[in-house]
XYZ file of C-alpha atoms in Angstrom:
690
model
C 10.592 -32.931 -49.124
C 11.435 -36.330 -50.578
C 9.359 -39.353 -49.564
C 12.234 -41.089 -47.744
C 12.671 -38.036 -45.522
C 8.957 -38.001 -44.756
C 9.165 -41.694 -43.862
C 12.100 -40.930 -41.592
C 9.922 -38.436 -39.685
C 7.192 -41.030 -39.256
C 9.643 -43.637 -37.928
C 10.872 -41.198 -35.286
C 7.366 -40.261 -34.113
C 6.053 -43.831 -34.219
C 9.089 -45.304 -32.493
C 8.912 -42.760 -29.709
C 5.173 -43.362 -29.232
C 5.678 -47.147 -29.004
C 8.579 -46.734 -26.555
C 6.520 -44.458 -24.276
C 3.611 -46.911 -24.460
C 5.901 -49.763 -23.415
C 7.232 -47.786 -20.445
C 3.709 -46.759 -19.438
C 2.426 -50.349 -19.435
C 5.377 -51.436 -17.330
C 4.613 -48.716 -14.777
C 0.838 -49.334 -14.691
C 1.384 -53.014 -13.931
C 3.087 -52.135 -10.643
C 0.678 -49.458 -9.410
C -1.145 -50.398 -6.164
C -4.549 -50.224 -7.855
C -3.567 -52.967 -10.329
C -4.256 -56.533 -9.240
C -1.373 -58.464 -10.795
C -2.737 -61.981 -11.211
C -1.515 -62.560 -14.764
C -0.463 -65.734 -16.541
C 2.066 -65.973 -19.388
C -0.577 -65.430 -22.081
C -1.719 -62.269 -20.305
C 1.801 -60.847 -20.300
C 2.234 -61.774 -23.970
C -0.936 -59.925 -24.920
C -0.160 -56.943 -22.696
C 3.199 -56.321 -24.342
C 3.097 -57.898 -27.814
C -0.443 -56.999 -28.805
C -0.029 -53.755 -26.873
C 2.895 -52.795 -29.129
C 0.835 -53.606 -32.229
C -2.004 -51.467 -30.853
C 0.378 -48.562 -30.289
C 1.927 -48.933 -33.744
C -1.517 -48.798 -35.388
C -2.482 -45.728 -33.383
C 0.833 -44.044 -34.244
C -0.045 -44.422 -37.933
C -3.419 -42.771 -37.396
C -2.217 -39.853 -35.257
C 0.609 -39.101 -37.737
C -2.085 -37.780 -40.089
C -1.673 -34.156 -38.928
C 2.049 -34.036 -39.581
C 1.587 -35.955 -42.815
C -0.961 -33.431 -44.091
C 1.319 -30.565 -43.142
C 4.273 -32.062 -44.987
C 2.524 -33.193 -48.171
C 0.904 -29.774 -48.613
C 4.232 -27.959 -48.510
C 4.696 -26.269 -51.883
C 5.390 -22.912 -53.512
C 2.542 -23.028 -56.039
C -0.174 -21.981 -53.572
C 1.512 -18.595 -53.134
C 1.138 -17.744 -56.808
C -1.624 -15.397 -57.962
C -4.591 -15.696 -57.712
C -4.471 -18.619 -55.231
C -2.523 -16.689 -52.618
C -5.126 -13.910 -52.473
C -8.020 -16.390 -52.389
C -6.477 -18.290 -49.476
C -5.854 -15.057 -47.550
C -9.513 -14.105 -48.104
C -10.682 -17.443 -46.742
C -8.521 -16.989 -43.639
C -9.978 -13.506 -43.042
C -13.565 -14.831 -43.253
C -12.746 -17.703 -40.891
C -11.080 -15.408 -38.356
C -14.075 -13.043 -38.399
C -16.356 -16.010 -37.697
C -14.207 -17.201 -34.791
C -13.692 -13.818 -33.141
C -17.013 -12.030 -33.719
C -19.702 -14.748 -33.751
C -20.862 -17.528 -31.433
C -19.323 -20.663 -32.939
C -19.928 -24.382 -32.596
C -16.717 -24.568 -30.539
C -18.173 -22.377 -27.781
C -20.316 -25.319 -26.608
C -17.176 -27.146 -25.421
C -16.052 -24.718 -22.736
C -13.738 -21.711 -22.743
C -10.446 -23.429 -23.536
C -11.552 -25.169 -26.756
C -12.596 -22.050 -28.750
C -9.442 -20.325 -27.481
C -7.259 -23.120 -28.847
C -9.091 -23.025 -32.192
C -8.682 -19.253 -32.450
C -4.971 -19.448 -31.672
C -4.423 -22.241 -34.188
C -6.251 -20.516 -37.063
C -4.602 -17.175 -36.251
C -1.132 -18.746 -36.365
C -1.909 -20.493 -39.658
C -3.210 -17.260 -41.176
C -0.212 -15.191 -40.047
C 2.161 -17.911 -41.219
C 0.630 -17.931 -44.691
C 0.649 -14.122 -44.990
C 4.315 -13.906 -43.934
C 5.350 -16.558 -46.452
C 3.226 -14.899 -49.145
C 4.810 -11.483 -48.617
C 8.418 -12.574 -47.919
C 9.459 -15.521 -50.159
C 13.050 -15.485 -48.863
C 11.829 -16.527 -45.407
C 9.970 -19.615 -46.579
C 12.675 -22.246 -46.080
C 13.661 -21.181 -42.569
C 10.059 -20.550 -41.579
C 8.986 -24.002 -42.759
C 11.839 -25.590 -40.860
C 10.833 -23.698 -37.721
C 7.184 -24.746 -38.084
C 8.254 -28.359 -38.684
C 10.316 -28.344 -35.476
C 7.415 -26.811 -33.572
C 4.934 -29.431 -34.831
C 7.423 -32.200 -34.088
C 7.809 -30.749 -30.589
C 4.014 -30.733 -30.138
C 3.877 -34.434 -31.015
C 6.597 -35.265 -28.498
C 5.050 -33.038 -25.836
C 1.537 -34.452 -26.325
C 2.751 -38.060 -26.343
C 4.486 -37.508 -22.995
C 1.567 -35.473 -21.635
C -0.910 -38.164 -22.684
C 1.143 -40.882 -20.994
C 1.122 -38.916 -17.725
C -2.621 -38.296 -18.106
C -3.184 -42.019 -18.617
C -1.080 -42.731 -15.530
C -3.184 -40.339 -13.422
C -6.445 -41.649 -14.890
C -5.431 -45.264 -14.229
C -4.377 -44.391 -10.700
C -7.859 -42.925 -10.122
C -10.067 -45.437 -11.932
C -7.964 -48.529 -12.700
C -8.825 -48.443 -16.431
C -7.766 -46.845 -19.687
C -9.707 -43.823 -20.912
C -13.476 -44.352 -20.951
C -16.655 -42.248 -20.932
C -15.390 -40.388 -17.874
C -12.422 -39.123 -19.893
C -14.804 -38.028 -22.668
C -16.833 -36.053 -20.130
C -13.646 -34.502 -18.805
C -12.706 -33.319 -22.296
C -16.119 -31.737 -22.852
C -16.308 -29.986 -19.479
C -12.912 -28.345 -19.743
C -13.504 -25.502 -17.266
C -14.183 -27.787 -14.304
C -11.626 -30.396 -15.236
C -8.715 -28.064 -15.955
C -9.538 -26.210 -12.760
C -9.631 -29.531 -10.924
C -6.187 -30.448 -12.278
C -4.754 -27.048 -11.376
C -6.025 -27.403 -7.818
C -5.035 -31.069 -7.394
C -1.510 -31.363 -8.791
C 1.733 -29.326 -8.936
C 0.959 -28.378 -12.536
C 3.690 -25.785 -13.054
C 6.417 -28.198 -11.955
C 4.957 -31.041 -14.010
C 4.623 -28.947 -17.149
C 8.102 -27.525 -16.720
C 9.622 -30.998 -16.604
C 7.521 -32.225 -19.557
C 8.468 -29.109 -21.512
C 12.189 -29.533 -20.859
C 12.175 -33.231 -21.755
C 10.165 -32.530 -24.932
C 12.583 -29.817 -26.039
C 15.603 -32.092 -25.538
C 14.018 -34.998 -27.413
C 12.882 -32.697 -30.237
C 16.384 -31.298 -30.572
C 17.822 -34.812 -30.697
C 15.452 -35.842 -33.494
C 15.409 -32.628 -35.590
C 18.885 -31.104 -35.218
C 19.797 -32.067 -38.807
C 16.372 -31.748 -40.410
C 16.864 -28.399 -42.206
C 17.909 -30.315 -45.332
C 14.362 -31.680 -45.564
C 13.170 -28.317 -46.899
C 15.609 -27.829 -49.749
C 13.226 -29.378 -52.256
C 9.729 -30.898 -52.416
C 8.299 -34.065 -53.872
C 6.406 -33.838 -57.120
C 2.615 -33.794 -57.162
C 2.577 -37.357 -58.506
C 4.817 -38.654 -55.707
C 2.660 -36.908 -53.111
C -0.515 -38.481 -54.506
C 0.957 -41.989 -54.598
C 2.473 -41.731 -51.119
C -0.808 -40.354 -49.766
C -2.712 -43.308 -51.217
C -0.286 -45.674 -49.490
C -0.739 -43.790 -46.231
C -4.549 -43.903 -46.505
C -4.384 -47.669 -47.009
C -2.167 -47.976 -43.925
C -4.626 -45.911 -41.863
C -7.587 -48.029 -42.963
C -5.623 -51.211 -42.288
C -4.636 -49.935 -38.849
C -8.256 -49.237 -37.926
C -9.325 -52.746 -38.942
C -6.359 -54.257 -37.101
C -7.224 -52.292 -33.959
C -10.786 -53.615 -34.121
C -9.500 -57.177 -34.601
C -7.026 -56.993 -31.725
C -9.732 -55.583 -29.491
C -11.528 -58.934 -29.793
C -8.459 -60.557 -28.261
C -9.095 -58.661 -25.018
C -10.664 -61.781 -23.559
C -8.714 -62.390 -20.364
C -10.685 -63.126 -17.189
C -8.585 -60.396 -15.583
C -9.953 -56.968 -16.533
C -6.609 -55.324 -15.757
C -4.882 -57.494 -18.386
C -7.412 -56.399 -21.005
C -7.016 -52.753 -20.046
C -3.205 -52.902 -20.126
C -3.265 -54.510 -23.560
C -5.477 -51.749 -24.935
C -4.361 -48.381 -26.252
C -5.678 -45.407 -24.289
C -6.311 -43.140 -27.273
C -8.227 -45.856 -29.109
C -10.289 -46.483 -25.969
C -11.013 -42.766 -25.829
C -12.200 -42.798 -29.436
C -14.487 -45.748 -28.722
C -15.977 -44.049 -25.668
C -16.538 -40.848 -27.654
C -18.273 -42.777 -30.434
C -20.499 -44.983 -28.262
C -22.138 -42.809 -25.609
C -25.104 -45.176 -25.647
C -25.336 -48.831 -26.514
C -28.236 -50.509 -28.256
C -29.299 -53.302 -25.904
C -30.956 -55.287 -28.682
C -27.787 -55.200 -30.772
C -25.197 -55.969 -28.108
C -26.742 -57.888 -25.202
C -28.284 -61.269 -24.467
C -32.054 -61.328 -24.949
C -35.155 -63.385 -24.402
C -38.495 -62.912 -26.232
C -39.774 -59.457 -25.247
C -43.160 -60.776 -24.114
C -41.420 -63.239 -21.821
C -39.189 -60.446 -20.497
C -42.208 -58.324 -19.567
C -43.944 -61.343 -18.055
C -40.922 -62.025 -15.813
C -40.712 -58.373 -14.765
C -44.466 -58.344 -14.124
C -44.146 -61.396 -11.917
C -41.139 -60.021 -10.038
C -42.549 -56.539 -9.456
C -46.293 -57.232 -9.557
C -46.688 -55.108 -12.671
C -50.030 -55.375 -14.439
C -49.361 -54.037 -17.935
C -47.577 -56.055 -20.606
C -46.341 -52.948 -22.446
C -46.014 -50.098 -19.975
C -45.039 -51.450 -16.595
C -47.365 -50.037 -13.983
C -48.344 -50.930 -10.464
C -51.191 -49.343 -8.556
C -49.959 -48.714 -5.034
C -52.715 -48.052 -2.501
C -52.006 -47.465 1.148
C -54.741 -48.031 3.718
C -53.476 -45.205 5.931
C -53.813 -41.454 5.255
C -50.980 -39.888 3.265
C -48.458 -37.878 5.260
C -47.530 -34.668 3.452
C -44.194 -34.256 5.170
C -41.406 -32.215 3.617
C -38.661 -34.379 2.137
C -35.004 -33.395 1.823
C -32.920 -35.833 -0.207
C -29.142 -35.389 0.036
C -27.070 -37.348 -2.469
C -23.510 -37.366 -1.162
C -20.589 -37.305 -3.571
C -18.412 -40.471 -3.494
C -19.422 -41.712 -0.040
C -18.383 -45.364 0.161
C -19.940 -47.525 2.873
C -16.500 -48.426 4.181
C -15.885 -44.817 5.258
C -18.398 -45.304 8.061
C -17.648 -46.572 11.544
C -20.228 -49.355 11.176
C -18.085 -50.916 8.423
C -15.100 -51.125 10.799
C -13.417 -47.888 9.730
C -11.356 -46.548 12.651
C -10.435 -43.109 11.222
C -13.560 -41.358 12.578
C -14.253 -39.831 9.165
C -18.056 -39.723 9.474
C -19.008 -38.960 13.091
C -22.181 -37.121 12.070
C -23.420 -39.751 9.624
C -22.562 -42.402 12.210
C -24.783 -40.584 14.719
C -27.629 -40.147 12.220
C -27.363 -43.851 11.342
C -28.057 -44.737 14.982
C -31.031 -42.370 15.112
C -32.709 -43.319 11.825
C -33.313 -46.127 9.359
C -29.787 -47.193 8.367
C -29.400 -49.257 5.179
C -26.331 -51.457 5.554
C -26.778 -53.629 2.470
C -27.507 -51.095 -0.275
C -25.745 -50.935 -3.653
C -25.279 -48.073 -6.101
C -26.384 -48.628 -9.685
C -23.201 -47.163 -11.160
C -19.950 -45.302 -10.598
C -20.812 -41.774 -11.753
C -22.833 -39.005 -10.153
C -25.359 -38.910 -12.993
C -26.022 -42.616 -12.529
C -26.751 -42.097 -8.836
C -29.023 -39.137 -9.593
C -30.809 -41.250 -12.186
C -31.324 -44.055 -9.665
C -33.008 -41.916 -6.993
C -34.938 -39.805 -9.514
C -36.206 -42.396 -12.022
C -35.885 -45.559 -9.900
C -35.135 -47.790 -12.886
C -32.272 -50.180 -13.677
C -29.260 -48.571 -15.364
C -29.120 -48.855 -19.142
C -25.922 -49.467 -21.127
C -23.974 -46.383 -22.132
C -24.605 -42.975 -20.635
C -27.158 -42.243 -17.950
C -30.523 -40.921 -19.160
C -29.579 -37.628 -17.542
C -27.026 -37.085 -20.320
C -29.184 -38.251 -23.221
C -31.502 -36.331 -25.469
C -35.284 -36.351 -25.129
C -35.170 -36.988 -21.379
C -37.897 -34.598 -20.241
C -41.324 -35.422 -18.762
C -40.151 -38.748 -17.371
C -41.966 -40.585 -14.603
C -39.877 -39.576 -11.616
C -39.845 -39.001 -7.889
C -40.213 -35.294 -8.621
C -43.291 -36.013 -10.738
C -44.937 -37.907 -7.866
C -44.198 -35.096 -5.419
C -45.631 -32.523 -7.838
C -48.759 -34.652 -8.234
C -49.090 -34.476 -4.434
C -48.848 -30.671 -4.457
C -45.191 -30.350 -3.412
C -42.753 -27.678 -4.477
C -39.888 -29.539 -6.175
C -36.308 -28.203 -6.229
C -32.813 -29.376 -7.123
C -29.786 -27.864 -5.365
C -26.223 -28.058 -6.685
C -23.193 -26.107 -5.488
C -21.619 -25.961 -8.941
C -22.973 -24.893 -12.310
C -25.754 -27.314 -13.169
C -24.946 -27.312 -16.878
C -22.261 -29.818 -15.898
C -23.387 -33.333 -16.885
C -26.550 -31.754 -18.389
C -28.169 -31.695 -14.939
C -29.915 -28.403 -15.676
C -31.571 -29.731 -18.832
C -32.671 -32.938 -17.142
C -34.056 -31.499 -13.922
C -35.721 -28.495 -15.568
C -37.256 -30.797 -18.156
C -38.700 -32.891 -15.360
C -40.302 -30.068 -13.411
C -37.626 -29.151 -10.871
C -36.687 -25.603 -9.939
C -32.877 -25.400 -10.034
C -30.827 -23.596 -7.407
C -27.150 -23.769 -8.397
C -24.074 -21.561 -8.198
C -25.736 -19.007 -10.466
C -28.280 -18.451 -7.669
C -25.668 -17.432 -5.091
C -24.850 -13.840 -4.269
C -21.215 -13.045 -3.496
C -21.902 -12.696 0.228
C -23.365 -16.234 0.318
C -20.063 -17.810 -0.783
C -17.408 -18.302 1.896
C -15.358 -20.887 0.000
C -15.427 -22.409 -3.467
C -13.237 -24.504 -5.727
C -13.640 -25.465 -9.356
C -16.538 -27.831 -8.627
C -18.605 -25.262 -6.786
C -19.311 -23.649 -3.444
C -18.428 -25.693 -0.378
C -21.087 -27.959 1.102
C -21.620 -25.641 4.078
C -22.578 -22.794 1.747
C -24.884 -25.059 -0.228
C -26.695 -26.257 2.901
C -27.059 -22.662 4.172
C -28.565 -21.662 0.816
C -30.920 -24.619 0.999
C -32.099 -23.667 4.490
C -32.835 -20.116 3.295
C -34.848 -21.557 0.433
C -36.746 -23.957 2.702
C -37.637 -21.020 4.978
C -39.141 -19.283 1.933
C -40.954 -22.488 0.966
C -42.492 -22.665 4.434
C -44.277 -19.348 3.855
C -46.294 -20.818 0.958
C -47.927 -23.451 3.187
C -47.029 -26.105 0.599
C -44.901 -29.146 1.407
C -41.579 -29.167 -0.387
C -39.163 -31.720 -1.828
C -35.557 -30.530 -1.938
C -32.911 -32.675 -3.639
C -29.392 -31.548 -2.696
C -26.241 -32.804 -4.460
C -22.984 -32.253 -2.528
C -19.649 -31.479 -4.235
C -16.881 -31.150 -1.621
C -15.871 -34.827 -1.460
C -14.264 -34.625 -4.876
C -10.736 -33.995 -6.041
C -9.063 -31.556 -5.334
C -10.603 -32.162 -1.841
C -10.289 -28.540 -0.730
C -12.584 -26.910 1.819
C -12.596 -24.128 4.422
C -9.810 -24.350 6.984
C -10.516 -24.863 10.676
C -13.573 -27.054 10.289
C -12.001 -30.485 10.779
C -8.716 -31.891 12.039
C -7.454 -32.642 8.509
C -6.038 -29.493 6.843
C -7.459 -28.532 3.477
C -3.917 -28.237 2.131
C -3.530 -32.024 2.419
C -5.969 -32.397 -0.512
C -6.783 -35.902 0.670
C -9.824 -38.104 0.173
C -10.092 -38.538 3.942
C -10.308 -34.775 4.280
C -13.014 -34.521 1.632
C -15.084 -37.229 3.344
C -14.719 -35.745 6.808
C -15.507 -32.195 5.671
C -18.688 -33.280 3.877
C -19.704 -35.170 7.010
C -18.997 -32.036 9.056
C -21.172 -29.940 6.721
C -24.011 -32.468 7.043
C -23.744 -32.292 10.830
C -23.943 -28.485 10.761
C -26.888 -28.689 8.354
C -28.895 -30.927 10.683
C -27.941 -28.823 13.706
C -29.190 -25.660 11.984
C -32.292 -27.359 10.559
C -33.371 -28.274 14.113
C -33.866 -24.531 14.777
C -36.377 -24.043 11.969
C -40.127 -24.467 12.039
C -40.268 -26.934 9.171
C -37.851 -29.423 10.797
C -40.493 -31.306 12.811
C -42.455 -32.021 9.630
C -39.499 -33.067 7.501
C -37.940 -36.389 6.515
C -34.229 -36.357 5.608
C -32.787 -38.946 3.246
C -29.002 -39.269 2.952
C -27.512 -41.549 0.299
C -24.235 -41.738 -1.631
C -24.346 -41.191 -5.379
C -21.626 -43.848 -5.819
C -18.484 -45.183 -4.151
C -15.166 -43.365 -4.009
C -13.560 -45.948 -6.308
C -14.923 -48.479 -8.758
C -11.727 -50.134 -9.979
C -11.283 -53.860 -9.498
C -9.986 -57.073 -10.983
C -13.408 -58.188 -12.248
C -15.866 -56.387 -14.540
C -18.068 -55.334 -11.629
C -16.213 -55.357 -8.276
C -19.289 -55.600 -6.068
C -17.646 -54.233 -2.922
C -17.000 -50.978 -4.826
C -20.761 -50.407 -5.182
C -21.623 -50.751 -1.486
C -22.959 -47.387 -0.266
C -24.708 -46.102 2.881
C -28.208 -44.628 3.106
C -30.124 -43.179 6.046
C -33.746 -42.075 6.417
C -33.800 -39.678 9.349
C -36.852 -38.114 10.982
C -36.852 -38.051 14.808
C -40.221 -39.062 16.211
C -41.363 -40.442 12.876
C -38.744 -42.931 11.665
C -37.696 -45.326 14.398
C -34.002 -46.212 14.706
C -33.370 -49.506 12.924
C -30.536 -51.233 11.084
C -31.946 -52.392 7.741
C -29.878 -55.353 6.514
C -32.135 -56.290 3.593
C -30.393 -56.369 0.209
C -31.430 -53.105 -1.412
C -30.807 -51.379 -4.715
C -30.327 -47.630 -4.938
C -33.519 -47.544 -7.022
C -35.524 -48.890 -4.033
C -34.736 -46.027 -1.657
C -37.372 -43.487 -2.723
C -40.194 -46.049 -3.179
C -39.404 -47.217 0.380
C -39.730 -43.603 1.553
C -43.065 -43.260 -0.284
C -44.231 -46.317 1.626
C -43.355 -44.654 4.913
C -45.348 -41.589 3.842
C -48.279 -43.887 2.888
C -48.387 -42.460 -0.629
C -50.882 -44.000 -3.044
C -49.897 -43.698 -6.696
C -49.610 -45.593 -9.971
C -45.955 -46.566 -10.136
C -43.826 -47.040 -13.216
C -40.772 -47.637 -11.076
C -38.741 -50.817 -11.006
C -37.673 -49.704 -7.545
C -39.736 -51.212 -4.729
C -40.705 -50.523 -1.147
C -38.428 -52.989 0.623
C -40.866 -53.232 3.564
C -43.564 -54.812 1.398
C -44.221 -58.455 2.170
C -43.663 -59.451 -1.471
C -40.380 -57.537 -1.892
C -37.877 -59.575 -3.901
C -34.350 -58.580 -2.747
C -31.845 -57.897 -5.543
C -29.445 -55.151 -6.578
C -28.690 -53.766 -10.021
C -25.122 -52.560 -10.593
C -23.381 -51.440 -13.754
C -20.496 -49.855 -15.568
C -21.045 -48.152 -18.906
C -21.037 -51.536 -20.667
C -21.431 -54.262 -18.049
C -24.815 -54.797 -16.398
C -24.900 -56.670 -13.095
C -27.769 -58.399 -11.291
C -26.990 -59.389 -7.700
C -29.279 -61.768 -5.833
C -28.614 -64.131 -2.957
C -24.962 -65.064 -3.238
C -24.841 -64.867 -7.044
C -24.048 -62.096 -9.506
C -24.986 -62.224 -13.187
C -23.055 -59.872 -15.490
C -24.338 -59.055 -18.985
C -21.750 -57.657 -21.402
C -21.595 -56.631 -25.089
C -21.376 -59.365 -27.708
C -24.224 -61.100 -25.788
C -21.790 -62.326 -23.156
C -23.173 -63.658 -19.864
C -21.009 -64.407 -16.819
C -21.904 -65.611 -13.354
C -20.011 -65.172 -10.092
C -20.371 -66.555 -6.610
C -20.325 -63.819 -3.953
C -18.692 -64.590 -0.620
C -19.331 -62.889 2.724
C -16.723 -60.205 1.916
C -18.397 -59.450 -1.440
C -15.483 -61.016 -3.312
C -16.368 -62.714 -6.586
C -15.440 -66.115 -7.962
C -16.317 -66.928 -11.561
C -18.485 -70.004 -12.090
C -18.905 -72.046 -15.257
C -22.524 -73.084 -14.707
C -25.061 -70.326 -15.305
C -28.199 -70.202 -13.166
C -30.725 -69.943 -16.016
C -33.514 -68.608 -13.823
C -31.289 -65.840 -12.489
C -29.919 -65.151 -15.967
C -33.430 -64.639 -17.362
C -34.358 -62.365 -14.448
C -31.276 -60.249 -15.128
C -31.968 -60.072 -18.855
C -35.652 -59.255 -18.275
C -34.812 -56.281 -16.017
C -32.340 -54.709 -18.410
C -34.047 -55.660 -21.662
C -37.424 -54.235 -20.649
C -35.821 -51.067 -19.270
C -33.990 -50.480 -22.538
C -37.169 -51.221 -24.507
C -39.186 -48.713 -22.470
C -36.492 -46.063 -22.962
C -36.241 -46.707 -26.683
C -40.016 -46.590 -27.135
C -40.494 -43.430 -25.017
C -42.690 -45.362 -22.599
C -41.138 -43.930 -19.441
C -42.618 -40.521 -20.155
C -45.652 -39.120 -18.381
C -46.905 -37.868 -21.766
C -45.762 -41.068 -23.442
C -46.349 -41.854 -27.075
C -44.804 -45.054 -28.369
C -42.375 -44.634 -31.245
């Protein structure tokens, strides 16, 4: 293949990729989730810099086709190289098919793809080695197939980006990385949520037509091959272009500086964003965020939370009343936004059972989630600390033996359990909760007769609650109090559930249906719990893990973090509407206060009923760290950026130019000290400073 023909292939692939990117941006701008408040400079960056971004990425992704083309030759089939290569293929295939490989850790579909790919390459080489007359036609066929894969994947990726944007209002981020790793759940979710066969059929047909248009006269490419010298020189040029593209992508990323987050996201390239998210699962606070002297940070935190130690935050909590060893059942509810509830003004009657429980218990109406993922919500109610940049601690290494709510319960003699309707390996929940002393009851614990309905995420919430009640009955026999933490799954796409339970059919696969079914399951759970001996000595805590949507025009759309929480225990917790500004990390310390627990706390979370409670909420994305107090929100971002917003009565934000220095230092102190304690292993119960 001559170099000009290779260049012609690149131009076709690159041009198509840029064209699809241009169409995608145009569509994303007009989606309902996108807030189109752009000026001329925003539009210029979205389209002009967006095209440059796509061109750079097209250079990088062309590497696979480039490698295939430059390695086309007849010399590798000559003895002894042909036999050596066949031997290598045989060894590799034996490893893939008969041993546990590194690819098995990524779910069932990834090792299958690798096996298919290597098998095809091996068979291709053997055929060409044994039948030289077939080489030209075979190579042309393989070239067309690879070209088709590029076209198919470019179209498929654009549709994936469309669906991802429609769900989250951003380009690919850490969520997309998680979805790639947990392929079983995600592919199952897609199969159950969308008309996949129809979609793939259309994509396939379009890809075939475009491939035919581009490659119909390409058989002449395989009449001869470039010399070794030409291949080396052209490869050097290509390597330089790849390196230059990477640097240019990094430079253009710094131009994503619009006040409108949607403009920055539209300018970006989805694949490059995915690469960044994959590379930066955690962020070094000291390297990326605004700081104050560490001693001052600890002093501010000590003053705010009445912490005594300058190194390991600790607070001795002594209650004058006897401790109440009541059972505690904590239910974290998947994607339950506050605005689903009747109290918020919702007229759809989606949460009749939670609405009733809210009237009969302590109802938190001004509580904010720390993040927008399940693991962040679980972290908040388990560790009661501010969120740290990057992934939740639940998904990081060395996260065992942490000071947690479970640890406190175990110190008080409780049996501690975590319930999850799916497989708890998802999001590393099994590693985290086992490492912190919890017994895990997940889908592996269910017998077939205990499952009436399940989708890719797990058994339905009804089945999970029934399993929990069985377990609590067993716990009761041991005469030990128990703490059961239940994580629901049904209010999650594909939003399928047993038919006949609610007035929204499961076939609608709607968010409203998912919300109402989970509420129904909670109602049935409480109704059944009333019949059991342990009910009268049990406190129920219901709280959302995060909101149903976190997309917004600003970095942290505060109204998308507003979640409900209820502490319910008839005869023990009096009905009250709690309007105090509360963070998700304050919920369990507030419960401990109601139980009159005395303990040495390492929590940042506080009992909101204490006279010295300082109302504030900590909210975050993977990179942006928010500190909400009064009617002001401080947002800390990478590159040591600090922004401040005024918060109106509807939780809408207006950027301000003057930074409240006192509030800024409080925000920095909370996040800086948290990150320091994590980095130095000082949140552990068996802590040893690094």
